[in-house]
C-alpha cells in the first residue's frame, strides 16, 4: 500500500522536503528506532535533543505509512471520553493519560513553531458534529465528562453548528479550541528534517529484516546493514512488516479513505467552514471534512479502496459531498487515497515492553498526530533514563487480540454496506 502514496493530496501539496540514504554497513547508537512516522520521528528528535546518538530506519520514505495518509486533525485526546478511559485503565492512570493528551496539541504546534515546519498549521479548533439529532446524546455525554476535568469545550446547538460548518446536515457540535489541523505528511517530513539537524542518523528505504538481543545490545539487521544499540523502539503502527525476532502486535486493521476537491472559490470558502475548523461526526461509520491551505475540501470516511467493492465507497463519497454542500455539485474530486489504522479493542494505545530495553508502540486507533508525538517523546526518555514512570500508559509485557483479521473484515463489510445505502439523493 505504501507504493500508492502519490495518490494522496498530501504527497502533492507537501512543502517540506527531506531525503535520507539507505543504511549501508553498521551503525552503533544509544537508541535504535524502527519506523519513520510521527512516533518514531518524535522519539528520534527528542532523543537527539537530549544528546543521545540515534539511528532510525524507515522501510519506505518518511511518513509513507499512516502518518502521511492522516486526515490531519491534531486533537486533544483519544476517541474515548475520559470516564471510558478511566474504566479501562483505572482513575489514576486514566486521568494522567487524559491530562497528557490534553496538552498534545500544544506539543505539536510548539514543535511546528520552534522548528518552522511548513505543514499548514491552523489552530482554530475542531468540531465533533452530530450526524443526526440522536448524535447530540453522545456529544452531551462527552461534553459533561470533558468539562468535568477542565477541558475548555463548548456544546453548540444545531443553528450554531450549521453556521460553523456551512451545512444543514449537522445537528449540533462539540467545539474544542485546543485542537487544529495540519498537513500531516509535511509534519512528518518536518520532524525528520529537524531530527537530522539535531544529529540523528535517519535512513529511508531500509526495512528491518530481523532483530535480536545479543548481550546488552539489540542487533537489527537490514538488507545491507545493521544497527547495534542498547535500547530500541518499534513504532510502525498499522504498517508493521514481518521481522524475524518480533511477534507482530495484533491490531484490528481498519481503513480510512479520503478525497480532495479542487480549490473552492472565494464565495464557497466564505460559506463552508469559514472558521477553518476540522470536523468529524458521530455516525457509526464515521466521516470527516476539513479545508486545506489552498481551500480544497477534504472529505473522507471509514473504508478501504483496495478491494473490488471500493466503488461503493467512492459513489457514497460523491453523494455525501453533494448532500452536505449542494453548491459543490460541480466541483471535481482531484485526489483520492486511503490508509490503514491500527485499532485495539479498547481504542487505547499500547506500549508493549517485551524486554526492559525495548518498547513497541501501536493502537492510536486513528488519533496518531498528537498521541504519536507525545508517546514518541516519552518512550525515548524512558529508555534513555531507565525509568517508565513518565510513560503515558503503563507498559505491558504481552498483548493478544483474537481474530484481529476477522474483526477488521467486519468493520470493512459494515462500512461498505452502510455506504451502499446511505445518502441516496
Coordinates of C-alpha atoms in Angstrom, one line a residue:
X1 CA 0.0 0.0 0.0
X2 CA 2.9 2.4 0.6
X3 CA 3.5 2.5 -3.2
X4 CA 0.3 4.4 -3.8
X5 CA 1.2 7.4 -1.5
X6 CA 1.4 9.5 -4.6
X7 CA -2.4 9.4 -5.0
X8 CA -2.7 11.4 -1.8
X9 CA -3.2 15.2 -1.8
X10 CA -0.6 15.4 1.0
X11 CA 2.0 14.0 -1.3
X12 CA 1.4 16.7 -3.9
X13 CA 1.0 19.6 -1.6
X14 CA 3.9 18.8 0.8
X15 CA 6.1 21.8 1.3
X16 CA 8.7 20.0 3.4
X17 CA 11.4 18.2 1.6
X18 CA 13.8 15.7 3.2
X19 CA 15.6 12.6 1.9
X20 CA 17.9 10.2 3.6
X21 CA 20.0 7.3 2.2
X22 CA 19.5 3.6 2.7
X23 CA 21.6 2.1 5.6
X24 CA 24.8 0.6 4.3
X25 CA 27.2 -1.0 6.9
X26 CA 26.9 -0.9 10.6
X27 CA 25.8 2.0 12.9
X28 CA 26.3 2.0 16.7
X29 CA 23.8 4.2 18.6
X30 CA 22.3 4.7 22.0
X31 CA 18.8 4.3 20.7
X32 CA 17.6 2.4 17.6
X33 CA 14.2 3.2 16.2
X34 CA 12.2 1.3 13.6
X35 CA 9.5 3.4 11.8
X36 CA 9.6 6.9 10.3
X37 CA 6.1 8.1 11.2
X38 CA 5.0 10.6 13.9
X39 CA 6.0 8.4 16.8
X40 CA 9.4 7.3 15.6
X41 CA 10.4 10.7 14.3
X42 CA 9.3 12.4 17.5
X43 CA 11.4 9.8 19.5
X44 CA 14.4 10.5 17.3
X45 CA 14.1 14.2 17.6
X46 CA 13.7 14.3 21.3
X47 CA 16.4 11.7 22.0
X48 CA 18.8 13.7 19.8
X49 CA 18.0 16.9 21.5
X50 CA 18.8 15.2 24.8
X51 CA 22.3 14.4 23.5
X52 CA 21.8 10.7 22.7
X53 CA 23.0 9.1 19.5
X54 CA 20.1 7.9 17.4
X55 CA 19.6 5.6 14.4
X56 CA 16.2 5.5 12.8
X57 CA 15.2 3.3 9.8
X58 CA 12.1 3.6 7.7
X59 CA 11.2 0.8 5.3
X60 CA 9.9 3.3 2.7
X61 CA 10.0 7.1 2.9
X62 CA 9.3 9.2 6.0
X63 CA 5.5 9.4 6.6
X64 CA 4.7 6.8 3.9
X65 CA 2.5 4.8 6.3
X66 CA -0.4 6.0 8.3
X67 CA 1.2 9.3 9.2
X68 CA 1.2 10.5 5.6
X69 CA -2.4 9.4 4.9
X70 CA -3.9 11.0 8.0
X71 CA -6.9 13.4 8.0
X72 CA -4.6 16.0 9.7
X73 CA -6.6 16.7 12.8
X74 CA -4.4 17.4 15.8
X75 CA -6.8 16.5 18.6
X76 CA -6.5 16.9 22.4
X77 CA -7.5 13.3 23.3
X78 CA -8.5 9.9 22.1
X79 CA -11.7 8.5 20.6
X80 CA -12.8 7.6 24.1
X81 CA -14.1 10.2 26.5
X82 CA -12.3 10.5 29.9
X83 CA -14.6 8.2 32.0
X84 CA -14.4 5.5 29.4
X85 CA -10.6 5.7 29.5
X86 CA -10.7 5.5 33.3
X87 CA -12.9 2.4 33.2
X88 CA -10.2 0.6 31.2
X89 CA -7.1 2.0 32.9
X90 CA -8.3 3.0 36.4
X91 CA -8.9 6.5 37.6
X92 CA -5.3 7.4 38.4
X93 CA -3.7 6.2 35.2
X94 CA -6.6 7.3 33.0
X95 CA -6.7 10.8 34.5
X96 CA -3.0 11.2 33.9
X97 CA -3.3 10.0 30.3
X98 CA -6.1 12.4 29.6
X99 CA -4.1 15.2 31.2
X100 CA -1.1 14.5 29.0
X101 CA -3.2 14.2 25.8
X102 CA -4.9 17.5 26.7
X103 CA -1.5 19.1 26.2
X104 CA -0.9 17.1 23.0
X105 CA -1.8 19.9 20.5
X106 CA 0.4 22.3 22.4
X107 CA 3.3 19.9 21.9
X108 CA 2.6 19.6 18.2
X109 CA 2.1 23.3 17.5
X110 CA 5.1 24.2 19.6
X111 CA 7.3 21.9 17.6
X112 CA 5.9 23.3 14.4
X113 CA 6.6 26.9 15.6
X114 CA 10.0 26.1 17.1
X115 CA 11.4 24.3 14.0
X116 CA 9.4 26.3 11.4
X117 CA 7.8 23.1 10.0
X118 CA 5.9 24.1 6.8
X119 CA 2.8 22.0 7.4
X120 CA -0.1 24.4 7.0
X121 CA -0.8 24.7 10.8
X122 CA -4.2 26.2 11.7
X123 CA -5.2 26.1 15.3
X124 CA -8.8 27.2 15.1
X125 CA -10.2 24.1 16.9
X126 CA -12.2 21.1 15.8
X127 CA -16.0 20.4 15.6
X128 CA -17.3 16.9 16.6
X129 CA -20.6 17.1 14.8
X130 CA -23.9 15.3 15.5
X131 CA -24.7 13.4 12.3
X132 CA -28.4 13.2 13.4
X133 CA -30.4 14.5 16.3
X134 CA -29.6 11.3 18.2
X135 CA -25.9 12.2 17.9
X136 CA -26.4 15.0 20.4
X137 CA -26.8 12.5 23.2
X138 CA -23.2 11.3 22.7
X139 CA -21.9 14.8 22.4
X140 CA -23.7 15.9 25.6
X141 CA -22.1 12.9 27.4
X142 CA -18.7 13.8 26.1
X143 CA -19.2 17.5 27.0
X144 CA -20.1 16.6 30.6
X145 CA -17.1 14.3 31.0
X146 CA -14.6 16.7 29.4
X147 CA -15.7 19.8 31.2
X148 CA -15.5 17.8 34.5
X149 CA -11.8 17.5 34.0
X150 CA -11.3 21.1 32.9
X151 CA -11.4 20.9 29.2
X152 CA -12.5 24.2 27.6
X153 CA -15.0 22.6 25.2
X154 CA -18.3 24.2 24.1
X155 CA -21.5 22.4 23.1
X156 CA -23.1 24.1 20.1
X157 CA -26.8 23.8 19.2
X158 CA -27.9 23.0 15.7
X159 CA -28.1 26.6 14.4
X160 CA -24.6 27.4 15.7
X161 CA -23.2 24.2 14.2
X162 CA -24.8 24.8 10.9
X163 CA -23.3 28.3 10.8
X164 CA -19.8 27.0 11.6
X165 CA -19.9 24.1 9.1
X166 CA -21.9 25.7 6.4
X167 CA -24.2 22.7 6.0
X168 CA -27.7 21.8 7.3
X169 CA -26.6 18.2 7.6
X170 CA -25.2 18.7 11.1
X171 CA -27.4 18.8 14.2
X172 CA -25.1 20.2 16.8
X173 CA -21.4 20.0 17.6
X174 CA -18.8 19.9 20.3
X175 CA -16.1 22.6 19.8
X176 CA -12.6 22.0 21.1
X177 CA -10.5 25.2 20.8
X178 CA -7.3 23.3 21.8
X179 CA -7.1 21.4 18.6
X180 CA -6.3 22.2 15.0
X181 CA -5.4 21.0 11.5
X182 CA -2.1 20.4 9.8
X183 CA -0.7 18.9 6.6
X184 CA 0.2 15.5 8.1
X185 CA 2.9 14.3 5.6
X186 CA 4.6 17.7 5.8
X187 CA 4.6 17.5 9.6
X188 CA 6.2 14.0 9.5
X189 CA 8.9 15.2 7.0
X190 CA 9.4 18.3 9.0
X191 CA 10.1 16.2 12.1
X192 CA 12.6 14.1 10.1
X193 CA 14.4 17.3 8.8
X194 CA 14.6 18.6 12.3
X195 CA 15.8 15.3 13.8
X196 CA 18.6 15.2 11.2
X197 CA 19.5 18.8 12.1
X198 CA 19.8 17.7 15.7
X199 CA 22.3 15.0 14.7
X200 CA 20.1 11.9 14.5
X201 CA 21.0 9.3 11.9
X202 CA 18.0 8.6 9.7
X203 CA 17.7 6.1 6.9
X204 CA 14.9 5.6 4.3
X205 CA 14.1 2.6 2.2
X206 CA 15.7 0.4 4.9
X207 CA 13.4 -2.3 6.2
X208 CA 14.3 -4.2 9.3
X209 CA 14.6 -7.9 8.4
X210 CA 15.4 -9.2 11.9
X211 CA 16.2 -8.2 15.4
X212 CA 17.7 -10.0 18.3
X213 CA 19.1 -9.3 21.8
X214 CA 22.8 -10.1 21.9
X215 CA 24.4 -9.4 25.3
X216 CA 23.5 -5.9 26.4
X217 CA 22.6 -4.7 22.9
X218 CA 19.9 -5.0 20.2
X219 CA 21.1 -6.1 16.8
X220 CA 18.8 -5.0 14.0
X221 CA 19.6 -6.4 10.6
X222 CA 18.6 -4.7 7.3
X223 CA 19.2 -5.7 3.7
X224 CA 22.6 -4.0 3.5
X225 CA 23.4 -3.1 7.1
X226 CA 22.9 -3.5 10.8
X227 CA 22.3 -1.4 13.9
X228 CA 23.7 -2.1 17.3
X229 CA 22.1 -0.3 20.3
X230 CA 21.3 -0.9 23.9
X231 CA 17.7 0.3 23.5
X232 CA 15.1 0.0 20.8
X233 CA 11.7 1.4 19.8
X234 CA 9.5 -0.2 17.2
X235 CA 6.9 2.4 16.0
X236 CA 5.5 1.0 12.8
X237 CA 1.8 1.0 13.8
X238 CA -0.6 -0.3 11.2
X239 CA 2.2 -0.8 8.7
X240 CA 4.3 -3.2 10.7
X241 CA 6.2 -5.7 8.5
X242 CA 7.2 -9.2 9.5
X243 CA 10.6 -9.2 11.2
X244 CA 12.4 -12.2 12.5
X245 CA 12.6 -11.9 16.2
X246 CA 9.5 -9.8 16.7
X247 CA 6.0 -11.1 17.2
X248 CA 3.9 -8.6 15.2
X249 CA 1.5 -6.9 17.6
X250 CA -2.1 -7.8 16.9
X251 CA -4.3 -4.9 15.9
X252 CA -7.7 -4.6 14.1
X253 CA -6.9 -3.3 10.6
X254 CA -9.4 -0.6 9.9
X255 CA -9.1 1.6 6.7
X256 CA -10.0 5.2 6.1
X257 CA -10.3 6.8 2.7
X258 CA -10.4 10.5 1.6
X259 CA -10.9 12.7 -1.4
X260 CA -9.9 16.3 -2.0
X261 CA -11.7 18.7 -4.3
X262 CA -10.2 21.3 -6.5
X263 CA -9.7 24.6 -4.6
X264 CA -13.0 26.2 -3.8
X265 CA -14.0 29.7 -4.9
X266 CA -13.8 32.6 -2.5
X267 CA -17.5 32.6 -2.3
X268 CA -17.7 28.9 -1.5
X269 CA -14.9 29.3 1.1
X270 CA -16.8 32.1 2.8
X271 CA -19.7 29.8 3.5
X272 CA -18.1 26.4 4.1
X273 CA -16.0 26.1 7.3
X274 CA -15.3 29.9 7.4
X275 CA -13.5 29.4 10.7
X276 CA -11.3 26.6 9.3
X277 CA -12.2 24.1 12.0
X278 CA -11.5 20.4 11.3
X279 CA -14.6 18.2 11.6
X280 CA -15.8 14.6 12.1
X281 CA -19.1 13.2 13.0
X282 CA -20.9 10.9 15.4
X283 CA -22.0 8.3 12.8
X284 CA -21.3 4.7 13.4
X285 CA -19.4 4.7 10.1
X286 CA -17.6 8.0 10.8
X287 CA -16.9 10.6 8.2
X288 CA -14.7 13.8 8.3
X289 CA -14.2 17.0 6.4
X290 CA -11.9 20.0 6.5
X291 CA -10.2 22.6 4.3
X292 CA -6.5 22.8 3.4
X293 CA -4.4 25.9 2.9
X294 CA -5.4 26.2 -0.8
X295 CA -9.1 26.0 0.0
X296 CA -9.6 22.3 -1.0
X297 CA -12.3 20.4 0.9
X298 CA -11.0 17.1 2.1
X299 CA -13.8 14.7 2.9
X300 CA -13.5 11.1 4.0
X301 CA -14.8 8.1 5.9
X302 CA -14.1 4.6 7.1
X303 CA -13.5 2.2 4.2
X304 CA -10.8 0.6 2.0
X305 CA -10.3 1.4 -1.6
X306 CA -8.1 -1.7 -2.3
X307 CA -10.9 -4.3 -3.0
X308 CA -13.5 -5.0 -5.7
X309 CA -16.3 -3.2 -3.8
X310 CA -14.4 0.1 -3.4
X311 CA -16.6 1.7 -6.0
X312 CA -19.3 1.7 -3.3
X313 CA -17.2 3.9 -1.0
X314 CA -16.4 6.3 -3.9
X315 CA -20.0 6.5 -5.0
X316 CA -21.2 7.3 -1.5
X317 CA -18.5 10.0 -1.1
X318 CA -19.8 11.9 -4.1
X319 CA -23.3 11.7 -2.7
X320 CA -22.2 12.7 0.7
X321 CA -20.4 15.7 -0.7
X322 CA -23.4 17.0 -2.6
X323 CA -25.8 16.3 0.3
X324 CA -23.7 18.2 2.7
X325 CA -22.7 21.0 0.4
X326 CA -25.1 21.2 -2.6
X327 CA -23.1 24.2 -4.0
X328 CA -20.2 21.8 -4.7
X329 CA -22.1 19.5 -7.0
X330 CA -20.0 20.6 -10.0
X331 CA -16.7 20.6 -8.1
X332 CA -14.3 17.8 -9.2
X333 CA -12.5 15.4 -6.8
X334 CA -8.8 15.6 -7.7
X335 CA -7.2 13.2 -5.3
X336 CA -8.5 10.0 -3.6
X337 CA -6.5 7.8 -1.3
X338 CA -6.8 5.6 1.8
X339 CA -4.7 4.4 4.7
X340 CA -4.7 1.7 7.4
X341 CA -5.4 2.4 11.1
X342 CA -4.1 0.2 13.8
X343 CA -7.0 -0.2 16.2
X344 CA -7.2 -2.0 19.5
X345 CA -10.4 -3.4 21.0
X346 CA -10.4 -0.8 23.8
X347 CA -9.5 2.0 21.3
X348 CA -6.5 2.7 23.6
X349 CA -2.8 2.9 22.6
X350 CA -0.5 0.2 23.9
X351 CA 3.2 0.2 24.8
X352 CA 4.4 -3.4 24.7
X353 CA 7.7 -3.9 26.5
X354 CA 9.0 -7.4 25.7
X355 CA 12.3 -6.5 27.3
X356 CA 13.3 -3.7 29.7
X357 CA 15.3 -2.2 26.9
X358 CA 12.7 -2.3 24.1
X359 CA 9.3 -0.8 23.5
X360 CA 6.7 -1.4 20.8
X361 CA 4.0 1.2 20.4
X362 CA 0.7 0.8 18.5
X363 CA -3.0 1.3 18.6
X364 CA -3.7 5.0 18.4
X365 CA -7.0 3.9 16.7
X366 CA -7.0 6.8 14.2
X367 CA -5.6 9.5 16.6
X368 CA -2.0 9.5 15.6
X369 CA -0.7 13.1 15.4
X370 CA -0.7 14.4 19.0
X371 CA -0.6 11.0 20.7
X372 CA 2.2 9.8 18.4
X373 CA 4.3 12.9 19.1
X374 CA 3.7 12.5 22.8
X375 CA 4.3 8.8 23.0
X376 CA 7.5 9.0 20.9
X377 CA 9.0 11.6 23.2
X378 CA 8.1 9.8 26.4
X379 CA 9.3 6.4 25.2
X380 CA 12.7 7.9 24.2
X381 CA 13.0 9.5 27.6
X382 CA 12.1 6.3 29.4
X383 CA 14.6 4.1 27.5
X384 CA 17.4 6.6 27.9
X385 CA 16.9 7.2 31.6
X386 CA 15.8 3.6 32.5
X387 CA 12.5 4.7 34.2
X388 CA 9.0 4.1 33.0
X389 CA 7.0 6.2 35.4
X390 CA 6.8 9.0 32.9
X391 CA 5.2 6.9 30.2
X392 CA 1.6 7.9 29.1
X393 CA 0.4 4.4 29.8
X394 CA 2.0 1.6 31.8
X395 CA 3.9 -0.8 29.5
X396 CA 2.7 -4.4 29.2
X397 CA 4.8 -7.5 28.6
X398 CA 2.3 -9.3 26.3
X399 CA -0.7 -8.4 24.1
X400 CA -3.2 -10.6 22.3
X401 CA -6.2 -9.8 20.1
X402 CA -8.1 -12.9 19.0
X403 CA -9.5 -12.9 15.4
X404 CA -7.9 -9.5 14.6
X405 CA -8.3 -10.0 10.8
X406 CA -11.9 -11.1 11.1
X407 CA -12.7 -8.0 13.2
X408 CA -11.1 -5.8 10.5
X409 CA -13.3 -7.6 7.9
X410 CA -16.3 -7.0 10.0
X411 CA -15.6 -3.2 10.1
X412 CA -15.0 -3.1 6.3
X413 CA -18.1 -5.0 5.5
X414 CA -20.2 -2.8 7.7
X415 CA -18.7 0.4 6.1
X416 CA -19.3 -1.0 2.6
X417 CA -23.0 -1.9 3.3
X418 CA -23.6 1.4 5.0
X419 CA -22.1 3.4 2.1
X420 CA -24.2 1.3 -0.3
X421 CA -27.5 2.6 1.0
X422 CA -26.6 5.9 2.8
X423 CA -27.2 9.4 1.4
X424 CA -29.1 8.4 -1.7
X425 CA -30.2 11.6 -3.4

